[in-house]
Coordinates of C-alpha atoms in Angstrom, one line a residue:
Chain A
M1 CA 19.2 24.4 -17.8
T2 CA 16.0 26.3 -17.8
S3 CA 12.9 24.9 -19.5
I4 CA 11.7 28.3 -20.7
G5 CA 11.9 28.8 -24.5
T6 CA 13.7 25.7 -25.3
G7 CA 10.7 23.9 -26.5
Y8 CA 11.3 20.8 -24.5
D9 CA 8.5 21.6 -22.1
L10 CA 5.7 21.9 -24.7
S11 CA 4.8 18.2 -24.9
N12 CA 4.6 15.3 -22.6
S13 CA 6.8 12.4 -23.6
V14 CA 9.6 14.6 -24.7
F15 CA 12.9 14.5 -22.9
S16 CA 15.1 17.6 -22.6
P17 CA 18.8 17.0 -23.6
D18 CA 19.8 16.6 -20.0
G19 CA 17.2 13.9 -19.4
R20 CA 14.3 15.7 -17.8
N21 CA 10.6 15.6 -18.6
F22 CA 9.4 19.2 -17.9
Q23 CA 5.7 18.5 -18.1
V24 CA 6.1 16.1 -15.2
E25 CA 8.0 18.7 -13.2
Y26 CA 5.3 21.3 -13.9
A27 CA 2.7 18.9 -12.6
A28 CA 4.8 18.6 -9.4
K29 CA 4.6 22.4 -9.2
A30 CA 0.8 22.2 -9.2
V31 CA 1.0 19.9 -6.3
E32 CA 3.2 22.3 -4.3
N33 CA 0.4 24.8 -4.3
G34 CA -2.2 22.4 -2.9
G35 CA -3.3 22.2 0.7
T36 CA -1.0 20.0 2.8
A37 CA -1.9 16.4 3.1
I38 CA -0.2 13.9 5.4
G39 CA -0.4 10.2 6.3
I40 CA 1.0 8.5 9.4
R41 CA 1.5 4.8 9.6
C42 CA 1.6 3.2 13.0
K43 CA 1.6 -0.4 14.2
D44 CA -2.2 -0.5 14.8
G45 CA -3.4 1.6 11.9
V46 CA -3.0 4.5 9.5
V47 CA -4.1 8.2 9.8
L48 CA -4.7 10.5 6.9
A49 CA -5.1 14.3 7.3
V50 CA -5.5 17.2 5.0
E51 CA -5.5 21.0 5.3
K52 CA -8.7 22.0 3.3
I53 CA -8.3 25.6 2.3
I54 CA -11.6 27.4 2.4
T55 CA -11.9 29.2 -0.9
S56 CA -15.3 30.8 -0.3
K57 CA -17.4 31.6 2.7
L58 CA -20.4 30.3 0.7
L59 CA -19.1 26.7 0.9
K60 CA -20.9 24.5 3.4
P61 CA -18.6 23.6 6.3
G62 CA -17.7 19.9 6.4
A63 CA -19.0 19.3 2.9
N64 CA -16.8 18.6 -0.2
K65 CA -14.7 15.9 1.4
R66 CA -11.1 15.6 0.2
I67 CA -10.4 12.1 1.7
A68 CA -12.0 9.3 -0.2
T69 CA -12.7 5.6 0.7
V70 CA -11.6 2.9 -1.8
D71 CA -13.1 -0.5 -1.2
R72 CA -13.6 -0.7 2.6
H73 CA -10.1 -0.7 3.9
V74 CA -8.3 2.0 2.0
G75 CA -8.3 5.8 2.1
I76 CA -6.8 8.2 -0.4
V77 CA -6.0 11.8 0.2
S78 CA -4.3 14.1 -2.4
A79 CA -2.8 17.5 -2.8
G80 CA -2.9 19.4 -6.0
L81 CA -5.6 19.7 -8.6
V82 CA -8.8 18.6 -7.0
P83 CA -10.5 17.2 -10.1
D84 CA -7.3 15.2 -10.9
G85 CA -7.6 13.8 -7.4
R86 CA -11.2 12.8 -7.9
H87 CA -10.3 11.0 -11.2
F88 CA -7.4 9.3 -9.4
V89 CA -9.9 8.0 -6.7
S90 CA -12.3 6.8 -9.2
R91 CA -9.6 4.8 -10.9
A92 CA -8.5 3.4 -7.6
R93 CA -12.1 2.3 -6.9
D94 CA -12.3 0.6 -10.3
E95 CA -9.0 -1.2 -9.7
A96 CA -10.2 -2.4 -6.3
A97 CA -13.5 -3.6 -7.8
S98 CA -11.7 -5.4 -10.6
W99 CA -9.4 -7.0 -8.1
R100 CA -12.4 -8.3 -6.2
S101 CA -14.0 -9.6 -9.4
V102 CA -10.8 -11.7 -10.1
Y103 CA -9.6 -12.7 -6.7
K104 CA -12.9 -12.5 -4.7
G105 CA -11.3 -10.5 -1.9
P106 CA -10.0 -7.1 -0.9
I107 CA -7.1 -5.7 -2.8
P108 CA -3.9 -5.4 -0.7
V109 CA -2.8 -1.8 -0.2
S110 CA 0.6 -2.6 -1.9
A111 CA -1.0 -4.0 -5.0
L112 CA -3.4 -1.0 -5.2
S113 CA -0.5 1.4 -5.0
N114 CA 1.4 -0.5 -7.6
R115 CA -1.5 -0.3 -10.0
L116 CA -2.1 3.3 -9.4
G117 CA 1.6 4.0 -9.8
S118 CA 1.5 2.3 -13.2
Y119 CA -1.7 4.3 -14.1
V120 CA -0.1 7.7 -13.2
Q121 CA 3.1 6.8 -14.9
A122 CA 1.3 6.0 -18.2
Y123 CA 0.2 9.7 -18.2
T124 CA 3.8 10.8 -18.6
L125 CA 4.3 8.8 -21.8
Y126 CA 2.0 10.2 -24.4
S127 CA 1.8 13.6 -26.0
S128 CA -2.0 13.4 -26.1
V129 CA -2.3 13.5 -22.3
R130 CA -0.9 15.6 -19.4
P131 CA 0.5 14.1 -16.2
F132 CA -1.6 14.1 -13.1
G133 CA -1.5 17.3 -11.1
V134 CA -1.7 15.4 -7.8
T135 CA 0.5 13.6 -5.3
A136 CA -1.8 11.1 -3.6
I137 CA -1.3 9.4 -0.3
V138 CA -2.8 5.9 -0.1
G139 CA -3.3 4.5 3.4
G140 CA -5.0 1.2 4.3
W141 CA -5.1 -1.9 6.4
D142 CA -4.7 -5.5 5.0
S143 CA -6.7 -7.8 7.2
E144 CA -4.5 -9.8 9.5
A145 CA -7.3 -12.5 9.9
E146 CA -8.1 -15.0 7.3
L147 CA -11.0 -13.6 5.3
A148 CA -13.7 -15.7 3.7
V149 CA -13.7 -15.5 -0.1
D150 CA -16.5 -13.2 -1.4
G151 CA -19.6 -15.2 -1.8
Q152 CA -18.3 -18.2 0.0
V153 CA -21.1 -20.5 1.2
G154 CA -19.4 -23.3 3.1
S155 CA -16.2 -24.1 5.0
G156 CA -14.6 -26.3 2.3
P157 CA -12.9 -29.7 2.8
K158 CA -12.1 -30.5 6.4
S159 CA -8.9 -32.4 5.4
G160 CA -6.0 -31.6 3.1
S161 CA -3.6 -28.7 3.3
G162 CA -5.4 -26.2 1.2
G163 CA -2.2 -24.4 0.6
K164 CA -2.1 -22.9 4.1
V165 CA 1.0 -22.3 6.0
D166 CA 0.6 -22.6 9.8
G167 CA 1.6 -19.6 11.8
A168 CA 2.2 -17.4 8.7
R169 CA 1.5 -13.8 9.6
A170 CA -0.2 -11.6 7.1
G171 CA -1.8 -8.1 6.9
G172 CA -1.1 -4.9 8.6
P173 CA -0.9 -1.2 7.8
G174 CA 0.1 0.2 4.5
L175 CA 1.0 3.8 3.5
Y176 CA 2.2 4.8 0.0
M177 CA 2.6 8.1 -1.7
I178 CA 2.3 8.4 -5.5
E179 CA 3.8 11.3 -7.3
P180 CA 2.9 12.8 -10.7
S181 CA 5.8 10.9 -12.3
G182 CA 4.3 7.7 -11.3
L183 CA 7.0 7.2 -8.6
Y184 CA 5.6 5.6 -5.5
W185 CA 7.2 4.5 -2.3
G186 CA 6.0 3.1 1.0
Y187 CA 6.3 5.4 4.0
Y188 CA 6.1 5.5 7.7
G189 CA 5.0 9.1 7.4
A190 CA 4.2 10.9 4.2
A191 CA 3.5 14.6 3.5
T192 CA 2.7 16.5 0.3
G193 CA 1.3 19.9 -0.7
K194 CA 2.3 23.5 0.3
G195 CA 3.4 22.8 3.9
R196 CA 5.1 19.5 3.2
Q197 CA 8.6 20.7 4.3
A198 CA 7.3 21.7 7.8
A199 CA 5.2 18.6 7.9
K200 CA 8.0 16.3 7.0
A201 CA 10.3 17.9 9.6
E202 CA 7.5 17.2 12.3
L203 CA 7.0 13.7 11.0
E204 CA 10.7 12.9 11.3
K205 CA 10.6 13.9 15.0
L206 CA 7.9 11.2 15.7
D207 CA 10.3 8.3 15.2
L208 CA 7.6 6.3 13.4
S209 CA 9.8 3.4 12.4
S210 CA 10.2 2.4 16.1
G211 CA 6.5 1.6 16.2
N212 CA 5.9 3.3 19.5
L213 CA 3.2 5.7 18.4
S214 CA -0.4 4.5 19.0
L215 CA -3.1 5.2 16.5
V216 CA -5.0 7.7 18.8
D217 CA -1.7 9.6 19.5
A218 CA -1.1 9.6 15.7
V219 CA -4.5 11.2 15.2
K220 CA -3.5 14.0 17.6
E221 CA 0.0 14.3 16.0
A222 CA -1.6 14.5 12.5
A223 CA -3.9 17.3 13.6
R224 CA -0.9 19.2 15.2
I225 CA 1.3 18.7 12.1
I226 CA -1.5 20.1 9.8
Y227 CA -1.8 23.1 12.1
V228 CA 2.0 23.5 12.1
A229 CA 2.1 23.3 8.3
H230 CA -0.6 25.9 8.0
E231 CA 1.5 28.5 9.8
D232 CA 3.0 29.7 6.5
S233 CA -0.4 30.4 4.9
K234 CA -2.1 31.8 8.0
D235 CA -4.0 34.4 6.1
K236 CA -6.3 31.7 4.6
D237 CA -9.0 29.8 6.6
F238 CA -8.9 26.1 6.5
E239 CA -10.8 23.0 7.7
L240 CA -9.0 19.9 9.1
E241 CA -10.2 16.7 7.6
M242 CA -9.0 13.4 9.1
S243 CA -9.7 9.8 8.6
W244 CA -8.2 6.6 9.9
I245 CA -8.0 2.8 9.5
S246 CA -7.3 0.6 12.5
S247 CA -6.5 -3.0 12.9
L248 CA -9.4 -5.5 13.2
D249 CA -9.6 -5.2 17.0
G250 CA -9.1 -1.4 16.9
P251 CA -11.8 1.3 16.7
T252 CA -12.6 1.0 13.0
H253 CA -12.2 -2.8 12.7
G254 CA -10.0 -2.6 9.6
R255 CA -12.3 -0.2 7.8
H256 CA -11.4 3.3 6.5
E257 CA -13.6 5.8 8.3
E258 CA -13.7 9.5 9.2
V259 CA -12.2 10.2 12.6
P260 CA -15.1 10.6 15.0
K261 CA -16.2 14.2 15.6
Q262 CA -15.4 14.1 19.3
L263 CA -11.8 12.9 18.7
L264 CA -11.3 15.3 15.8
E265 CA -12.4 18.2 18.0
E266 CA -10.2 17.1 20.8
A267 CA -7.2 16.7 18.5
E268 CA -7.8 20.1 17.0
K269 CA -8.1 21.7 20.4
A270 CA -4.8 20.1 21.5
A271 CA -3.2 21.2 18.2
K272 CA -4.2 24.8 18.7
R273 CA -3.1 24.7 22.3
S274 CA 0.4 23.4 21.4
L275 CA 0.7 26.2 18.7
E276 CA -0.4 28.9 21.1
G277 CA 2.1 27.5 23.7
E278 CA 4.9 27.8 21.2
D279 CA 4.0 31.4 20.5
E280 CA 3.8 32.3 24.2
E281 CA 7.2 30.7 24.7
E282 CA 8.7 32.7 22.0
E283 CA 7.4 35.8 23.5
E284 CA 8.7 34.7 26.9
V285 CA 12.1 34.0 25.4
A286 CA 12.2 37.4 23.9
K287 CA 11.2 38.9 27.4
D288 CA 13.4 37.0 29.7
G289 CA 16.3 36.5 27.5
P290 CA 17.4 33.2 25.9
N291 CA 18.9 31.6 29.0
Q292 CA 15.7 31.4 31.0
G293 CA 13.4 30.4 28.2
E294 CA 14.6 26.8 27.8
R295 CA 11.6 25.1 29.4
M296 CA 10.2 22.5 27.2
E297 CA 6.7 22.9 25.9
E298 CA 4.2 20.4 27.1
Chain B
M1 CA -14.9 -45.4 -30.6
N2 CA -12.4 -42.5 -31.0
H3 CA -11.6 -39.6 -28.7
Y4 CA -13.4 -36.9 -30.5
P5 CA -16.5 -36.1 -28.5
E6 CA -18.2 -34.3 -31.4
V7 CA -18.5 -37.6 -33.3
W8 CA -19.7 -39.7 -30.5
G9 CA -23.2 -41.1 -31.1
R10 CA -23.1 -40.0 -34.8
P11 CA -23.0 -42.2 -37.9
R12 CA -19.4 -43.3 -38.5
D13 CA -17.8 -41.8 -41.6
D14 CA -16.1 -45.1 -42.5
I15 CA -19.4 -46.9 -42.7
Y16 CA -21.9 -44.3 -43.8
G17 CA -19.8 -41.9 -45.7
P18 CA -18.9 -38.3 -44.7
Y19 CA -21.6 -36.7 -42.6
N20 CA -22.9 -33.4 -43.8
S21 CA -22.2 -31.4 -40.8
S22 CA -23.8 -28.2 -42.1
Y23 CA -27.0 -29.6 -40.7
L24 CA -25.5 -29.6 -37.2
Q25 CA -26.1 -26.5 -35.2
T26 CA -22.7 -25.5 -34.0
T27 CA -23.8 -22.3 -32.2
G28 CA -27.1 -22.0 -30.3
P29 CA -28.7 -20.4 -27.3
K30 CA -27.2 -21.2 -24.0
T31 CA -29.6 -23.3 -22.0
H32 CA -27.7 -24.2 -18.9
T33 CA -28.7 -21.0 -17.2
Q34 CA -32.3 -21.8 -17.6
S35 CA -32.4 -24.5 -15.0
P36 CA -30.9 -24.7 -11.5
A37 CA -28.0 -27.1 -10.7
V38 CA -27.1 -27.0 -7.1
T39 CA -30.0 -25.9 -5.0
G40 CA -31.1 -25.0 -1.5
T41 CA -34.6 -25.7 -0.3
S42 CA -37.0 -23.7 1.9
V43 CA -36.4 -20.4 3.7
I44 CA -38.9 -19.4 6.4
A45 CA -39.3 -16.1 8.2
V46 CA -41.7 -14.5 10.8
K47 CA -42.1 -10.9 11.9
F48 CA -42.4 -10.3 15.6
N49 CA -42.7 -7.4 17.9
G50 CA -39.5 -5.4 17.2
G51 CA -37.9 -7.5 14.5
V52 CA -37.8 -10.4 12.1
A53 CA -36.6 -14.0 12.5
I54 CA -35.5 -15.9 9.4
A55 CA -34.2 -19.5 9.1
A56 CA -33.0 -21.9 6.5
D57 CA -31.2 -25.3 6.6
N58 CA -27.5 -25.7 5.6
L59 CA -28.0 -28.0 2.7
A60 CA -27.2 -27.6 -1.0
S61 CA -28.5 -30.4 -3.1
Y62 CA -27.3 -31.6 -6.5
G63 CA -30.6 -32.9 -7.9
S64 CA -31.7 -35.3 -5.2
L65 CA -28.1 -35.8 -3.9
A66 CA -27.4 -34.0 -0.6
R67 CA -24.2 -32.7 -2.0
F68 CA -23.0 -29.9 0.4
T69 CA -24.0 -29.9 4.1
D70 CA -22.5 -26.7 5.4
V71 CA -23.9 -24.0 3.1
K72 CA -24.9 -20.7 4.6
R73 CA -28.0 -19.6 2.8
L74 CA -28.7 -16.6 5.1
R75 CA -26.6 -13.7 4.0
V76 CA -26.2 -10.6 6.2
F77 CA -26.3 -7.3 4.4
G78 CA -25.1 -4.1 6.2
D79 CA -26.0 -4.1 9.9
S80 CA -29.7 -4.7 9.9
A81 CA -30.8 -6.8 6.9
V82 CA -30.7 -10.5 6.1
V83 CA -31.4 -12.1 2.7
G84 CA -32.4 -15.8 2.7
F85 CA -31.9 -17.7 -0.5
S86 CA -33.6 -20.8 -1.8
G87 CA -32.9 -22.1 -5.3
D88 CA -29.6 -22.1 -7.2
V89 CA -26.5 -21.8 -5.0
S90 CA -24.2 -20.3 -7.7
D91 CA -26.8 -17.7 -8.5
M92 CA -26.9 -16.9 -4.7
Q93 CA -23.2 -16.5 -4.8
Y94 CA -23.5 -14.1 -7.7
I95 CA -26.2 -12.0 -5.9
D96 CA -24.1 -12.1 -2.7
R97 CA -21.1 -10.6 -4.5
L98 CA -23.4 -8.1 -6.2
L99 CA -24.6 -7.0 -2.8
E100 CA -21.1 -6.9 -1.5
S101 CA -20.1 -4.5 -4.3
L102 CA -23.3 -2.5 -3.7
D103 CA -22.4 -2.2 0.0
I104 CA -18.9 -1.0 -0.7
R105 CA -20.2 1.7 -3.1
E106 CA -22.9 2.7 -0.5
N107 CA -20.2 3.4 2.0
Y108 CA -18.2 5.7 -0.3
S109 CA -20.4 8.6 0.8
T110 CA -20.5 9.4 4.5
H111 CA -23.9 11.0 4.7
G112 CA -25.1 8.0 6.8
N113 CA -28.3 7.3 4.9
M114 CA -27.8 3.6 4.4
M115 CA -30.0 1.2 2.4
N116 CA -32.6 -0.6 4.5
A117 CA -34.1 -4.0 3.9
K118 CA -37.0 -2.4 2.0
N119 CA -34.6 -0.7 -0.4
L120 CA -32.6 -3.9 -0.7
H121 CA -35.8 -5.9 -1.5
T122 CA -36.8 -3.4 -4.2
Y123 CA -33.3 -3.5 -5.7
L124 CA -33.2 -7.3 -5.7
S125 CA -36.6 -7.7 -7.3
K126 CA -35.6 -5.4 -10.1
V127 CA -32.4 -7.4 -10.7
L128 CA -34.4 -10.6 -10.8
Y129 CA -36.9 -9.1 -13.1
K130 CA -34.3 -7.8 -15.5
R131 CA -32.6 -11.2 -15.6
R132 CA -35.9 -13.1 -16.3
S133 CA -36.6 -10.6 -19.1
E134 CA -33.3 -11.6 -20.7
F135 CA -34.3 -15.2 -20.6
N136 CA -31.4 -15.7 -18.2
P137 CA -33.0 -15.8 -14.8
L138 CA -31.3 -15.9 -11.4
W139 CA -32.9 -19.1 -10.2
N140 CA -33.7 -18.1 -6.7
H141 CA -36.6 -17.4 -4.4
I142 CA -35.5 -14.7 -1.9
L143 CA -36.8 -13.5 1.4
V144 CA -35.5 -10.2 2.6
A145 CA -35.8 -9.5 6.3
G146 CA -35.0 -6.3 8.2
F147 CA -36.5 -2.9 8.7
D148 CA -38.2 -0.3 6.6
E149 CA -37.6 3.5 6.6
D150 CA -39.8 3.9 9.6
K151 CA -37.8 1.3 11.6
K152 CA -40.7 -1.1 11.4
P153 CA -40.0 -4.8 10.9
F154 CA -39.9 -5.6 7.2
L155 CA -40.3 -8.9 5.5
S156 CA -40.9 -9.5 1.8
S157 CA -40.3 -12.0 -1.0
A158 CA -39.0 -11.9 -4.5
D159 CA -38.7 -14.8 -6.9
L160 CA -36.9 -15.6 -10.1
L161 CA -39.5 -13.9 -12.2
G162 CA -39.3 -10.7 -10.2
T163 CA -42.6 -11.3 -8.6
T164 CA -42.9 -9.7 -5.1
Y165 CA -45.2 -10.2 -2.2
S166 CA -45.1 -9.7 1.5
A167 CA -46.8 -11.1 4.6
P168 CA -46.1 -11.2 8.4
H169 CA -44.8 -14.7 7.8
L170 CA -43.3 -16.1 4.6
A171 CA -41.8 -19.3 3.3
T172 CA -40.2 -20.4 0.0
G173 CA -40.0 -23.8 -1.6
F174 CA -41.5 -26.8 0.1
G175 CA -41.9 -24.5 3.2
A176 CA -44.6 -22.5 1.3
H177 CA -46.7 -25.7 1.6
L178 CA -45.6 -27.2 4.9
A179 CA -44.6 -24.2 7.1
I180 CA -47.1 -21.5 6.1
P181 CA -50.1 -23.5 7.5
I182 CA -48.3 -24.0 10.7
L183 CA -47.3 -20.3 11.0
R184 CA -50.9 -19.3 10.1
R185 CA -52.2 -21.4 12.9
L186 CA -49.6 -20.1 15.4
F187 CA -49.9 -16.4 14.3
P188 CA -53.4 -15.9 12.9
E189 CA -54.3 -12.8 11.0
E190 CA -56.2 -11.3 13.9
K191 CA -53.2 -11.5 16.2
P192 CA -51.3 -8.2 16.1
L193 CA -47.6 -8.2 15.6
E194 CA -47.1 -6.6 19.0
E195 CA -48.3 -9.8 20.7
I196 CA -45.7 -12.0 19.0
S197 CA -42.5 -12.2 21.0
K198 CA -39.0 -12.9 19.7
G199 CA -38.9 -16.2 21.6
E200 CA -42.2 -17.3 20.1
A201 CA -41.1 -16.4 16.6
E202 CA -37.9 -18.2 16.9
A203 CA -39.6 -21.3 18.4
A204 CA -42.1 -21.3 15.6
L205 CA -39.3 -21.3 13.0
R206 CA -37.5 -24.2 14.7
E207 CA -40.8 -26.1 14.8
C208 CA -41.4 -25.5 11.1
L209 CA -37.8 -26.6 10.2
K210 CA -38.4 -29.8 12.1
V211 CA -41.6 -30.5 10.1
L212 CA -39.7 -29.7 6.9
W213 CA -36.9 -32.1 8.0
Y214 CA -39.5 -34.8 8.5
R215 CA -41.2 -34.4 5.2
D216 CA -39.0 -32.5 2.7
A217 CA -36.6 -35.1 1.2
R218 CA -34.3 -32.2 0.1
S219 CA -33.8 -30.8 3.6
L220 CA -31.2 -31.2 6.4
D221 CA -31.3 -31.3 10.2
K222 CA -28.6 -28.7 10.4
Y223 CA -29.7 -25.1 10.0
S224 CA -29.1 -21.4 10.4
I225 CA -31.3 -18.9 12.1
A226 CA -31.0 -15.1 12.2
V227 CA -32.9 -12.7 14.4
I228 CA -32.9 -9.1 13.4
T229 CA -33.8 -6.5 16.0
A230 CA -33.0 -2.8 16.5
E231 CA -29.8 -4.0 18.3
G232 CA -28.5 -5.7 15.1
V233 CA -28.4 -9.1 13.5
E234 CA -27.9 -12.2 15.7
I235 CA -27.1 -15.1 13.4
K236 CA -26.5 -18.7 14.5
E237 CA -25.2 -21.0 11.7
D238 CA -24.6 -24.3 13.3
Q239 CA -28.0 -25.3 14.7
V240 CA -29.2 -28.9 14.9
I241 CA -32.9 -30.0 15.0
E242 CA -33.5 -31.4 18.4
A243 CA -36.2 -33.6 20.0
Q244 CA -37.0 -35.5 16.9
S245 CA -39.7 -38.1 16.9
W246 CA -40.1 -40.4 14.0
A247 CA -43.0 -42.4 15.5
F248 CA -45.3 -40.9 12.9
A249 CA -43.3 -42.7 10.2
E250 CA -44.8 -46.0 11.3
S251 CA -48.2 -44.9 10.1
I252 CA -47.1 -43.8 6.7
R253 CA -48.4 -46.1 4.0
G254 CA -47.9 -46.0 0.2
Y255 CA -44.3 -46.6 -0.4
G256 CA -41.1 -48.3 1.0
A257 CA -41.5 -51.5 2.9
Q258 CA -45.2 -51.3 3.4
V259 CA -46.8 -50.8 0.0
N260 CA -50.3 -50.9 1.3

């Protein structure tokens, strides 16, 4: 059943007879036009990357960041309407701050995603609001070490259990994707935006669930995937923006940071090289015939 | 006696008739924020060539009771500033959390222009002044140590009224009376900062803490010391006052066993 002309798409919070909320589906359409954003979760950290389409040559290169930091240990990247994404991040920061004021510690990535999922979902319920025009990828690292409570001044009693379980393991990477409907799931690899299909296909090849990919390799893969996803909109210029969160003993010490310039450039160079390699190979295949062109790319 | 606290100490209804409770003030201004409860004593700090050293003992007193003996009163902010707190410990915790949230918000932008100790001191003095103007002061005397915008050593003080002052060496609490004269003798005004080494500054602080341990009844022999240099903050939180000599106590007259 089409939505056009039926009237069921005119308001949020109205179901169509076959059980769809068209406003939410339109919001998902807005996301499909945004620059590709991906997230990769590996054992020792999380990488976020986004294809930032350059809409004007008058924009300052490297300015207008699209990946935002929430608290210290979480990064959010979104595809879709940029202002909606900004508001989403602002809400995430408020949630993280409110968590701190109650629990005196950093918000777990799962709890933050849960709250943001609820927030986005609430915007599908009322006719006075429209749904979020973004799909957001939330990546972070929950500290594996025991953290001091914010403002803690001493070490507490030396005896007594204190509710601690010996040998209990906590913390680790977290990666969630929140859609305009409010639906959110945890992922090993997440992709959204225009090039999501190509990006998802590449992510699946990485076999992320086996936990063999290292964080630095994930940075390089993320760069390559954004370049692959950009192939379909080659006429537009873009900037690659990447951030990462490592474990406490890793390069960012559990903090969400931009990928250092040197590593970013290295990853970009490798990404370009691998794409050029593919092109050359295709040409070679065309020249030599299909049988001789089966060499693997590096 | 019954179990209603509000009638304790008041005339009993069964003897004196019902009390006209409209004379009682049921609501009134809060007063418990206007005096400290659990307190820390002196903080002392010295500038030296290329940095600042700051120290405080690890005691939080409840009145004259030495209540908590592992309290960290030197709080590190960012990667090159330390705030030393004397006064109310719960207000210190409030300020510590305030600075934590400030630090988180500072890091949202990636331009790299982080707050230095001088900015931090300005901010804290305004927070303190605002609170005193609301008759709800944060009961602390604070020393901020680090660097200013020109990367020069910075040391300044702010108290519960929002009053600020700075000097090459500073002390709060009892230290203002006992440590400052020692520091002035060791590092006279004529002596340029360039001639004071890190080791000298640290040794001077340790010496001052020893004197404070001898003579300040609200002090402790366990202390923390932080040295801030261009390389970062080096903080040691489990120091013990060494080489004590209580021989001088023999000559003290006026209280205790020897009244004369």
